[in-house]
């Protein structure tokens, strides 16, 4: 199903169409005379006495062709409340047979900047579904015409749209199965983003070998597909100022390797590239909205397979940083991919900060479920900026500890470190503590463990289930509020 939104300058004929109007918290319709006829008003007033006005959205069937929909806006509304209202409106109208609506933005209070914009943003985000592989697609198209002077400005329209497109791109990538979106195909898809103004550099196995990225290469060596590091640069400031850096885990499928995962739910591991997909979707949205910042996205793309050439438990590999790692469990592969990607990003781009995203540990789901991503960081300022941005767009993060006392759990007898700890628990923290060892120059760094956030079996406020795109809006907000 697709929802198209068209903005119109003047008020089109609305006396015969499905109308969406905002009211105050008491469904007071006296100010809506301009939009609804006298008889409609009295009909609605009568019915209002019988309706459950605790609900925020009420539908009135005027006749078989016309519905009037009232959305009540309480005082002190936040932008996320408006987004949630839009999403809940979508959930209710998606099954109606009507497919054209008029939204009159002027019925929203003037002090609420962009009320209709946030409302439609939530609606749009909720309307996404991945139907590429359904041979019978639901061909329903809903069109919403938005008129009035309180509609979002052109600049805000572009901002909303680019964030939607970035989020949808992330969701598309995460939803693709492992047989389609393997590393070779993924690298190609990212390369196609050249056309929107991103500078893309693809490092294939040969180049990675030369650079010494052996922890990344070790993970992919059991796969018939290639392994890649891909960088995406957005130069919105047209100068050489330090970029913001985003790094993502792109394990296109995680079987666990020789430390094979159990069969049950192994199919979920098609979303083990979600961290990288957030980085790609974010870079796409920054380019589309021509963000006034310099940013770089770096993703490590591999497939973790068992096979004749696969990495063995006990193997010792030398990372790009020069530090050596004993691979005790081939299923703790994400940190191996990120290790090389982090050091490379810090050395090559000398960024202001690095935020990495990864579906890194099952343990973070035990801690935080699907409510918060785990945040691990060496920097209080960056942490607080992420926490605030997360609260704002309802993509929340919860800070978890890093501490040198955890280091003993990953020190190895045979190499500089080992990739898992057998005793001591704290699985998500030890993974983060491992990553921290590959930040060599004290760059402010934050790691987001999004294992519980990337995919939703039941759907959330702004997604209808499946890939959530969690992180694209969070990072856009972080940038918009603090760096633009
Ligand atoms: N991709 C998984 C983590 C994961 C688990 C993501 C469930 C999403 C849902 C990761 O590569 C992994 O297998 N981690 C292991 C680490 C362990 C071997 C130390 C885990 O969490 O069990
Ligand atoms: Zn794994
Ligand atoms: Zn994994």
Short mmCIF file of C-alpha atoms and ligand atoms in Angstrom, two decimals:
data_model
loop_
_atom_site.label_atom_id
_atom_site.label_comp_id
_atom_site.label_asym_id
_atom_site.label_seq_id
_atom_site.Cartn_x
_atom_site.Cartn_y
_atom_site.Cartn_z
CA UNK A 1 0.00 0.00 0.00
CA UNK A 2 1.31 3.42 -0.79
CA UNK A 3 0.38 6.77 0.68
CA UNK A 4 0.97 9.85 -1.46
CA UNK A 5 0.93 13.28 0.09
CA UNK A 6 0.33 16.37 -2.04
CA UNK A 7 0.61 19.87 -0.72
CA UNK A 8 -1.75 22.47 -2.18
CA UNK A 9 -1.60 26.19 -1.79
CA UNK A 10 -5.27 26.97 -1.90
CA UNK A 11 -8.14 25.12 -0.37
CA UNK A 12 -9.57 22.70 -2.93
CA UNK A 13 -13.26 21.76 -3.01
CA UNK A 14 -13.76 20.14 0.31
CA UNK A 15 -17.49 20.01 0.74
CA UNK A 16 -17.74 16.62 -0.89
CA UNK A 17 -14.50 14.92 0.15
CA UNK A 18 -13.20 13.01 3.14
CA UNK A 19 -11.99 15.67 5.51
CA UNK A 20 -9.35 15.47 8.22
CA UNK A 21 -9.59 18.32 10.73
CA UNK A 22 -7.79 19.08 13.97
CA UNK A 23 -9.74 20.21 17.02
CA UNK A 24 -8.84 21.09 20.58
CA UNK A 25 -8.78 18.42 23.27
CA UNK A 26 -12.56 18.58 23.76
CA UNK A 27 -13.49 18.04 20.12
CA UNK A 28 -14.83 21.57 20.01
CA UNK A 29 -16.04 22.03 16.44
CA UNK A 30 -17.34 25.59 16.65
CA UNK A 31 -14.29 26.94 14.85
CA UNK A 32 -14.71 24.56 11.92
CA UNK A 33 -17.68 26.30 10.31
CA UNK A 34 -15.56 27.21 7.32
CA UNK A 35 -15.07 23.57 6.43
CA UNK A 36 -18.27 21.75 7.34
CA UNK A 37 -21.86 22.58 6.62
CA UNK A 38 -24.44 23.53 9.18
CA UNK A 39 -26.25 20.22 8.97
CA UNK A 40 -22.99 18.30 9.25
CA UNK A 41 -22.15 20.29 12.34
CA UNK A 42 -25.36 19.46 14.11
CA UNK A 43 -25.08 15.81 13.06
CA UNK A 44 -21.56 15.66 14.52
CA UNK A 45 -22.54 17.54 17.69
CA UNK A 46 -25.32 15.03 18.31
CA UNK A 47 -23.09 12.07 17.74
CA UNK A 48 -20.30 13.53 19.86
CA UNK A 49 -22.57 13.11 22.87
CA UNK A 50 -22.53 9.36 22.30
CA UNK A 51 -18.92 8.85 21.27
CA UNK A 52 -16.08 7.91 23.53
CA UNK A 53 -14.25 11.23 23.54
CA UNK A 54 -11.34 9.68 25.40
CA UNK A 55 -10.27 8.52 21.97
CA UNK A 56 -8.16 11.02 20.12
CA UNK A 57 -9.44 10.29 16.63
CA UNK A 58 -13.13 10.16 15.76
CA UNK A 59 -14.64 9.17 12.42
CA UNK A 60 -18.05 10.42 11.30
CA UNK A 61 -19.78 8.87 8.30
CA UNK A 62 -21.68 11.70 6.66
CA UNK A 63 -22.72 9.60 3.69
CA UNK A 64 -21.31 6.68 1.74
CA UNK A 65 -18.79 8.96 0.06
CA UNK A 66 -17.88 11.34 2.83
CA UNK A 67 -16.22 10.92 6.17
CA UNK A 68 -15.26 13.68 8.52
CA UNK A 69 -12.38 12.81 10.77
CA UNK A 70 -11.61 14.83 13.86
CA UNK A 71 -8.23 14.65 15.53
CA UNK A 72 -8.13 16.10 19.01
CA UNK A 73 -4.90 17.80 20.03
CA UNK A 74 -4.30 18.11 23.74
CA UNK A 75 -2.37 21.02 25.17
CA UNK A 76 1.44 20.86 25.35
CA UNK A 77 1.64 18.35 22.55
CA UNK A 78 5.10 17.10 21.62
CA UNK A 79 6.15 16.37 18.05
CA UNK A 80 6.25 12.66 18.86
CA UNK A 81 2.60 12.81 20.06
CA UNK A 82 1.65 14.16 16.64
CA UNK A 83 3.64 11.43 14.89
CA UNK A 84 1.92 8.79 16.99
CA UNK A 85 -1.49 10.28 16.14
CA UNK A 86 -0.66 10.13 12.44
CA UNK A 87 0.41 6.50 12.77
CA UNK A 88 -2.72 5.57 14.67
CA UNK A 89 -4.85 7.38 12.06
CA UNK A 90 -3.16 5.26 9.39
CA UNK A 91 -3.91 2.08 11.30
CA UNK A 92 -7.57 2.99 11.43
CA UNK A 93 -8.13 4.20 7.88
CA UNK A 94 -6.01 1.64 6.05
CA UNK A 95 -8.96 -0.73 5.76
CA UNK A 96 -11.52 1.83 4.61
CA UNK A 97 -12.58 1.78 1.00
CA UNK A 98 -12.12 5.52 0.58
CA UNK A 99 -8.68 6.42 -0.66
CA UNK A 100 -8.64 10.17 -0.94
CA UNK A 101 -8.52 12.57 1.98
CA UNK A 102 -8.18 16.29 2.52
CA UNK A 103 -6.29 17.52 5.51
CA UNK A 104 -6.83 21.16 6.42
CA UNK A 105 -3.62 22.25 8.12
CA UNK A 106 -5.13 25.54 9.30
CA UNK A 107 -7.25 23.69 11.83
CA UNK A 108 -4.09 23.00 13.84
CA UNK A 109 -3.20 25.69 16.39
CA UNK A 110 -0.74 28.26 15.05
CA UNK A 111 1.72 27.85 17.91
CA UNK A 112 2.26 24.19 17.01
CA UNK A 113 4.79 24.55 14.25
CA UNK A 114 4.54 21.76 11.73
CA UNK A 115 1.67 19.96 13.46
CA UNK A 116 0.41 18.62 10.14
CA UNK A 117 3.98 17.83 9.06
CA UNK A 118 4.68 15.64 12.10
CA UNK A 119 1.24 14.05 11.86
CA UNK A 120 1.84 13.06 8.23
CA UNK A 121 5.43 11.99 8.99
CA UNK A 122 4.16 9.48 11.55
CA UNK A 123 1.46 8.32 9.16
CA UNK A 124 3.97 7.81 6.36
CA UNK A 125 6.46 5.93 8.56
CA UNK A 126 3.72 3.62 9.77
CA UNK A 127 2.48 2.91 6.23
CA UNK A 128 5.66 1.16 5.09
CA UNK A 129 5.48 -2.52 4.31
CA UNK A 130 7.89 -4.79 2.48
CA UNK A 131 5.92 -6.57 -0.24
CA UNK A 132 8.59 -7.08 -2.88
CA UNK A 133 8.31 -10.85 -2.83
CA UNK A 134 4.52 -11.12 -2.68
CA UNK A 135 3.35 -12.07 -6.15
CA UNK A 136 -0.08 -10.67 -5.35
CA UNK A 137 0.51 -7.16 -4.10
CA UNK A 138 -2.13 -5.04 -2.48
CA UNK A 139 -2.43 -2.26 -5.00
CA UNK A 140 -4.09 0.26 -2.79
CA UNK A 141 -2.99 3.86 -3.19
CA UNK A 142 -4.11 6.44 -0.70
CA UNK A 143 -3.75 10.09 -1.50
CA UNK A 144 -3.82 12.88 1.05
CA UNK A 145 -4.12 16.46 -0.10
CA UNK A 146 -2.86 18.95 2.44
CA UNK A 147 -3.92 22.55 2.19
CA UNK A 148 -3.81 25.68 4.28
CA UNK A 149 -1.08 27.98 5.48
CA UNK A 150 -0.04 25.81 8.43
CA UNK A 151 1.31 23.13 6.13
CA UNK A 152 5.06 22.56 6.45
CA UNK A 153 7.38 24.89 4.57
CA UNK A 154 9.15 23.55 1.50
CA UNK A 155 12.31 23.09 3.52
CA UNK A 156 10.50 21.15 6.22
CA UNK A 157 8.70 19.05 3.61
CA UNK A 158 12.08 18.11 2.18
CA UNK A 159 13.40 17.28 5.64
CA UNK A 160 10.48 14.99 6.45
CA UNK A 161 10.63 13.33 3.06
CA UNK A 162 14.38 12.70 3.15
CA UNK A 163 14.14 11.14 6.60
CA UNK A 164 11.27 8.94 5.39
CA UNK A 165 13.24 7.87 2.34
CA UNK A 166 16.36 7.17 4.40
CA UNK A 167 14.32 5.13 6.89
CA UNK A 168 12.57 3.20 4.12
CA UNK A 169 15.90 2.48 2.45
CA UNK A 170 17.20 1.05 5.71
CA UNK A 171 14.06 -1.04 6.10
CA UNK A 172 14.33 -2.31 2.52
CA UNK A 173 17.94 -3.39 3.06
CA UNK A 174 17.19 -5.09 6.38
CA UNK A 175 14.15 -6.88 4.93
CA UNK A 176 16.02 -8.38 1.97
CA UNK A 177 16.81 -12.05 2.53
CA UNK A 178 20.38 -13.35 2.72
CA UNK A 179 20.31 -14.96 -0.72
CA UNK A 180 19.57 -11.61 -2.36
CA UNK A 181 21.44 -9.07 -0.25
CA UNK A 182 24.83 -10.79 0.11
CA UNK A 183 27.94 -8.62 0.38
CA UNK A 184 28.56 -8.42 -3.41
CA UNK A 185 25.04 -7.16 -4.07
CA UNK A 186 25.09 -4.87 -1.02
CA UNK A 187 28.31 -3.17 -2.14
CA UNK A 188 26.72 -2.57 -5.55
CA UNK A 189 23.58 -1.05 -4.06
CA UNK A 190 25.62 1.33 -1.95
CA UNK A 191 27.65 2.30 -5.01
CA UNK A 192 24.44 3.38 -6.73
CA UNK A 193 24.10 6.16 -4.13
CA UNK A 194 26.74 8.09 -6.07
CA UNK A 195 23.84 9.52 -8.01
CA UNK A 196 22.57 11.50 -5.01
CA UNK A 197 25.96 13.11 -4.37
CA UNK A 198 27.68 10.71 -1.98
CA UNK A 199 31.31 9.82 -2.62
CA UNK A 200 31.51 6.04 -2.43
CA UNK A 201 34.71 4.02 -2.07
CA UNK A 202 34.58 0.22 -2.13
CA UNK A 203 37.48 -1.79 -0.71
CA UNK A 204 37.33 -5.40 -1.89
CA UNK A 205 39.18 -8.38 -0.42
CA UNK A 206 42.37 -7.67 -2.32
CA UNK A 207 42.54 -4.13 -1.02
CA UNK A 208 41.55 -5.15 2.51
CA UNK A 209 44.29 -7.76 2.56
CA UNK A 210 46.83 -5.13 1.56
CA UNK A 211 45.57 -2.82 4.29
CA UNK A 212 45.83 -5.62 6.86
CA UNK A 213 42.15 -5.80 7.85
CA UNK A 214 42.41 -9.41 8.92
CA UNK A 215 39.79 -9.47 11.66
CA UNK A 216 37.16 -8.35 9.13
CA UNK A 217 38.44 -10.71 6.43
CA UNK A 218 38.55 -13.68 8.81
CA UNK A 219 34.78 -13.49 9.36
CA UNK A 220 34.00 -13.62 5.64
CA UNK A 221 36.53 -16.24 4.62
CA UNK A 222 34.10 -19.17 4.81
CA UNK A 223 31.70 -17.53 2.36
CA UNK A 224 31.67 -17.79 -1.42
CA UNK A 225 30.73 -14.10 -1.46
CA UNK A 226 33.24 -11.31 -1.14
CA UNK A 227 33.98 -9.20 1.94
CA UNK A 228 34.01 -5.42 1.72
CA UNK A 229 34.57 -2.19 3.53
CA UNK A 230 32.59 0.63 1.94
CA UNK A 231 32.91 4.33 2.80
CA UNK A 232 30.30 6.98 1.98
CA UNK A 233 31.28 10.63 2.26
CA UNK A 234 28.91 13.58 2.42
CA UNK A 235 30.57 16.97 2.17
CA UNK A 236 27.75 19.39 2.93
CA UNK A 237 30.04 22.13 4.22
CA UNK A 238 32.24 22.13 1.14
CA UNK A 239 35.27 22.53 3.37
CA UNK A 240 37.78 20.28 5.07
CA UNK A 241 36.35 20.46 8.59
CA UNK A 242 36.31 17.21 10.54
CA UNK A 243 33.42 14.92 9.60
CA UNK A 244 31.02 13.12 11.91
CA UNK A 245 31.57 9.40 11.47
CA UNK A 246 29.05 6.55 11.54
CA UNK A 247 30.19 2.92 11.40
CA UNK A 248 27.93 -0.10 10.92
CA UNK A 249 28.05 -3.88 11.27
CA UNK A 250 27.03 -5.42 7.96
CA UNK A 251 26.89 -9.18 8.52
CA UNK A 252 24.55 -10.08 5.66
CA UNK A 253 23.85 -13.43 7.27
CA UNK A 254 25.18 -14.74 10.57
CA UNK A 255 25.10 -18.54 10.77
CA UNK A 256 27.56 -18.33 13.64
CA UNK A 257 30.24 -19.87 11.39
CA UNK A 258 31.93 -23.02 12.75
CA UNK A 259 30.46 -22.09 16.15
CA UNK A 260 27.15 -22.73 14.39
CA UNK A 261 23.94 -21.25 15.76
CA UNK A 262 20.96 -23.52 16.57
CA UNK A 263 18.40 -23.86 13.75
CA UNK A 264 15.50 -22.25 15.59
CA UNK A 265 15.24 -18.57 14.65
CA UNK A 266 18.51 -18.66 12.72
CA UNK A 267 16.53 -17.01 9.91
CA UNK A 268 16.43 -13.86 12.04
CA UNK A 269 20.12 -13.44 11.31
CA UNK A 270 19.25 -11.99 7.93
CA UNK A 271 18.92 -8.73 9.86
CA UNK A 272 22.42 -8.90 11.25
CA UNK A 273 23.40 -6.17 8.82
CA UNK A 274 20.97 -3.68 10.34
CA UNK A 275 23.70 -1.49 11.88
CA UNK A 276 25.20 -0.93 8.44
CA UNK A 277 21.76 -0.36 6.91
CA UNK A 278 21.12 2.45 9.40
CA UNK A 279 24.39 4.06 8.37
CA UNK A 280 23.47 3.76 4.68
CA UNK A 281 19.93 5.10 5.25
CA UNK A 282 21.27 7.96 7.34
CA UNK A 283 23.81 8.95 4.68
CA UNK A 284 21.06 8.81 2.09
CA UNK A 285 18.82 11.13 4.08
CA UNK A 286 21.70 13.57 4.77
CA UNK A 287 22.44 13.78 1.05
CA UNK A 288 18.76 14.13 0.09
CA UNK A 289 18.21 16.98 2.49
CA UNK A 290 21.61 18.50 1.69
CA UNK A 291 22.55 18.64 5.38
CA UNK A 292 25.04 21.35 6.23
CA UNK A 293 27.62 19.06 7.78
CA UNK A 294 30.47 16.84 6.75
CA UNK A 295 29.80 13.20 7.51
CA UNK A 296 31.20 9.82 6.65
CA UNK A 297 29.59 6.41 6.83
CA UNK A 298 31.72 3.26 6.98
CA UNK A 299 30.30 -0.25 6.75
CA UNK A 300 31.92 -3.68 6.93
CA UNK A 301 30.07 -6.17 4.71
CA UNK A 302 30.60 -9.91 5.21
CA UNK A 303 28.72 -13.19 5.34
CA UNK A 304 29.50 -15.43 8.33
CA UNK A 305 29.39 -19.00 6.99
CA UNK A 306 30.85 -22.35 7.96
CA UNK A 307 32.86 -23.99 5.15
CA UNK A 308 36.14 -25.58 4.18
CA UNK A 309 37.93 -22.28 4.35
CA UNK A 310 36.05 -20.87 7.35
CA UNK A 311 37.77 -19.43 10.36
CA UNK A 312 38.23 -21.93 13.24
CA UNK A 313 37.74 -21.40 16.96
CA UNK A 314 41.23 -20.81 18.30
CA UNK A 315 42.51 -18.99 15.22
CA UNK A 316 44.65 -15.95 15.95
CA UNK A 317 44.33 -12.96 13.62
CA UNK A 318 46.10 -9.63 13.42
CA UNK A 319 43.79 -6.61 13.16
CA UNK A 320 44.34 -3.40 11.18
CA UNK A 321 45.37 -1.74 14.46
CA UNK A 322 48.19 -4.27 14.84
CA UNK A 323 46.57 -5.84 17.92
CA UNK A 324 46.07 -9.61 17.79
CA UNK A 325 42.84 -11.44 18.56
CA UNK A 326 42.21 -15.06 19.49
CA UNK A 327 38.88 -16.07 17.96
CA UNK A 328 37.41 -18.38 20.58
CA UNK A 329 33.91 -18.26 19.14
CA UNK A 330 33.24 -17.56 15.47
CA UNK A 331 29.73 -16.38 16.35
CA UNK A 332 31.12 -13.31 18.11
CA UNK A 333 31.93 -11.97 14.64
CA UNK A 334 30.39 -8.49 14.70
CA UNK A 335 33.11 -7.10 16.97
CA UNK A 336 35.75 -8.52 14.61
CA UNK A 337 34.23 -6.68 11.66
CA UNK A 338 33.83 -3.45 13.63
CA UNK A 339 37.32 -3.60 15.12
CA UNK A 340 38.98 -2.98 11.76
CA UNK A 341 36.29 -0.59 10.58
CA UNK A 342 36.65 1.56 13.73
CA UNK A 343 40.42 1.87 13.64
CA UNK A 344 40.35 2.63 9.93
CA UNK A 345 37.65 5.29 10.33
CA UNK A 346 39.50 7.01 13.15
CA UNK A 347 42.84 6.99 11.33
CA UNK A 348 41.64 7.90 7.84
CA UNK A 349 38.96 10.53 8.57
CA UNK A 350 40.06 11.94 11.96
CA UNK A 351 36.39 12.54 12.77
CA UNK A 352 34.82 14.76 15.47
CA UNK A 353 33.23 11.64 16.87
CA UNK A 354 32.41 8.07 15.90
CA UNK A 355 29.04 6.44 16.49
CA UNK A 356 28.88 2.75 15.63
CA UNK A 357 25.72 0.68 15.34
CA UNK A 358 25.48 -3.09 15.50
CA UNK A 359 23.16 -5.97 16.24
CA UNK A 360 26.00 -7.11 18.43
CA UNK A 361 24.74 -9.23 21.32
CA UNK A 362 21.74 -11.28 22.35
CA UNK A 363 22.55 -10.14 25.89
CA UNK A 364 21.40 -6.57 25.18
CA UNK A 365 17.92 -7.98 24.44
CA UNK A 366 17.97 -9.65 27.86
CA UNK A 367 18.85 -6.27 29.43
CA UNK A 368 16.73 -3.79 27.51
CA UNK A 369 14.29 -5.72 25.32
CA UNK A 370 12.89 -3.67 22.47
CA UNK A 371 12.55 -0.43 24.40
CA UNK A 372 16.10 0.95 24.42
CA UNK A 373 19.28 0.41 22.46
CA UNK A 374 22.34 -0.11 24.64
CA UNK A 375 24.68 2.88 24.62
CA UNK A 376 28.34 2.47 25.54
CA UNK A 377 30.61 5.48 25.30
CA UNK A 378 33.88 7.07 26.34
CA UNK A 379 32.30 10.55 26.21
CA UNK A 380 29.61 12.10 28.44
CA UNK A 381 28.74 14.92 26.06
CA UNK A 382 28.12 12.65 23.09
CA UNK A 383 26.19 10.25 25.35
CA UNK A 384 23.87 12.99 26.58
CA UNK A 385 23.30 14.27 23.07
CA UNK A 386 22.29 10.76 22.01
CA UNK A 387 20.04 10.26 25.04
CA UNK A 388 18.24 13.57 24.38
CA UNK A 389 17.85 12.98 20.66
CA UNK A 390 16.48 9.53 21.44
CA UNK A 391 13.87 10.84 23.86
CA UNK A 392 12.83 13.42 21.30
CA UNK A 393 12.14 11.07 18.40
CA UNK A 394 11.25 8.08 20.60
CA UNK A 395 14.21 6.02 19.46
CA UNK A 396 15.58 5.68 22.94
CA UNK A 397 19.03 4.68 24.20
CA UNK A 398 20.08 3.64 27.68
CA UNK A 399 23.66 4.14 28.82
CA UNK A 400 25.45 1.04 30.05
CA UNK A 401 28.86 0.90 31.72
CA UNK A 402 32.35 0.55 30.34
CA UNK A 403 35.10 -0.04 32.88
CA UNK A 404 38.69 -1.22 32.69
CA UNK A 405 37.88 -3.87 35.30
CA UNK A 406 36.00 -5.75 32.58
CA UNK A 407 39.22 -5.96 30.55
CA UNK A 408 40.51 -9.03 32.36
CA UNK A 409 37.54 -10.97 30.98
CA UNK A 410 38.78 -10.54 27.41
CA UNK A 411 42.53 -10.66 27.92
CA UNK A 412 43.89 -13.76 26.18
CA UNK A 413 46.68 -16.15 27.17
CA UNK A 414 47.82 -16.51 23.57
CA UNK A 415 47.10 -13.15 21.95
CA UNK A 416 46.39 -9.54 22.96
CA UNK A 417 42.74 -10.36 23.49
CA UNK A 418 40.05 -12.96 22.87
CA UNK A 419 36.71 -12.30 21.21
CA UNK A 420 34.48 -13.73 23.98
CA UNK A 421 34.56 -14.08 27.72
CA UNK A 422 33.73 -17.50 29.17
CA UNK A 423 33.16 -16.32 32.71
CA UNK A 424 31.95 -13.12 34.27
CA UNK A 425 28.74 -12.37 32.36
CA UNK A 426 28.17 -8.79 31.13
CA UNK A 427 28.09 -9.99 27.52
CA UNK A 428 27.14 -6.64 25.99
CA UNK A 429 29.66 -4.67 28.03
CA UNK A 430 32.55 -6.99 27.28
CA UNK A 431 31.69 -6.72 23.57
CA UNK A 432 31.76 -2.92 23.88
CA UNK A 433 34.96 -3.08 25.93
CA UNK A 434 36.46 -5.12 23.08
CA UNK A 435 35.44 -2.45 20.53
CA UNK A 436 36.92 0.32 22.67
CA UNK A 437 40.36 -1.25 22.28
CA UNK A 438 40.27 -0.33 18.61
CA UNK A 439 39.75 3.39 19.20
CA UNK A 440 43.40 4.33 19.36
CA UNK A 441 43.39 8.15 19.61
CA UNK A 442 40.74 8.91 22.25
CA UNK A 443 38.20 10.10 19.66
CA UNK A 444 34.77 10.58 21.30
CA UNK A 445 33.03 7.33 20.50
CA UNK A 446 29.65 5.77 21.16
CA UNK A 447 28.56 2.23 20.43
CA UNK A 448 24.85 1.45 20.01
CA UNK A 449 23.90 -2.20 20.42
CA UNK A 450 20.65 -2.34 18.43
CA UNK A 451 20.05 -6.12 18.52
CA UNK A 452 16.66 -5.59 20.19
CA UNK A 453 15.64 -2.60 18.10
CA UNK A 454 16.30 -3.39 14.45
CA UNK A 455 13.43 -5.77 13.93
CA UNK A 456 9.98 -5.97 15.43
CA UNK A 457 7.78 -9.04 15.29
CA UNK A 458 4.66 -7.18 16.38
CA UNK A 459 5.19 -3.63 15.17
CA UNK A 460 5.76 -0.46 17.16
CA UNK A 461 4.42 3.08 17.33
CA UNK A 462 5.84 4.13 13.96
CA UNK A 463 6.32 0.81 12.19
CA UNK A 464 3.95 -1.95 11.24
CA UNK A 465 6.28 -4.84 12.06
CA UNK A 466 9.43 -6.16 10.40
CA UNK A 467 12.44 -3.94 9.89
CA UNK A 468 12.04 -0.80 12.00
CA UNK A 469 14.75 1.46 10.60
CA UNK A 470 15.57 2.33 14.23
CA UNK A 471 18.51 4.74 14.33
CA UNK A 472 17.99 6.82 11.19
CA UNK A 473 15.73 9.32 12.94
CA UNK A 474 17.82 9.21 16.13
CA UNK A 475 21.02 10.15 14.30
CA UNK A 476 19.33 12.74 12.10
CA UNK A 477 18.08 14.37 15.28
CA UNK A 478 21.50 14.18 16.93
CA UNK A 479 22.99 15.97 13.92
CA UNK A 480 20.20 18.50 13.50
CA UNK A 481 20.17 19.54 17.17
CA UNK A 482 23.90 19.68 17.81
CA UNK A 483 25.99 19.88 14.67
CA UNK A 484 24.08 21.66 11.89
N1 LIG B 1 24.29 -11.31 15.63
C1 LIG B 1 24.49 -11.87 16.90
C2 LIG B 1 23.74 -11.11 18.01
C3 LIG B 1 22.24 -11.13 17.93
C4 LIG B 1 21.52 -12.06 18.62
C5 LIG B 1 21.56 -10.16 17.22
C6 LIG B 1 20.14 -12.08 18.57
C7 LIG B 1 20.19 -10.16 17.16
C8 LIG B 1 19.47 -11.11 17.84
C9 LIG B 1 25.96 -11.88 17.28
O1 LIG B 1 26.84 -12.00 16.21
C10 LIG B 1 26.16 -13.06 18.16
O2 LIG B 1 25.98 -14.15 17.70
N2 LIG B 1 26.54 -12.80 19.41
C11 LIG B 1 26.72 -13.83 20.36
C12 LIG B 1 27.98 -13.51 21.14
C13 LIG B 1 28.47 -14.66 21.98
C14 LIG B 1 28.98 -15.79 21.10
C15 LIG B 1 29.59 -14.14 22.86
C16 LIG B 1 25.51 -13.83 21.29
O3 LIG B 1 24.96 -12.77 21.59
O4 LIG B 1 25.09 -14.91 21.69
ZN1 LIG B 2 27.22 -14.01 15.66
ZN1 LIG B 3 26.14 -11.29 14.36
#
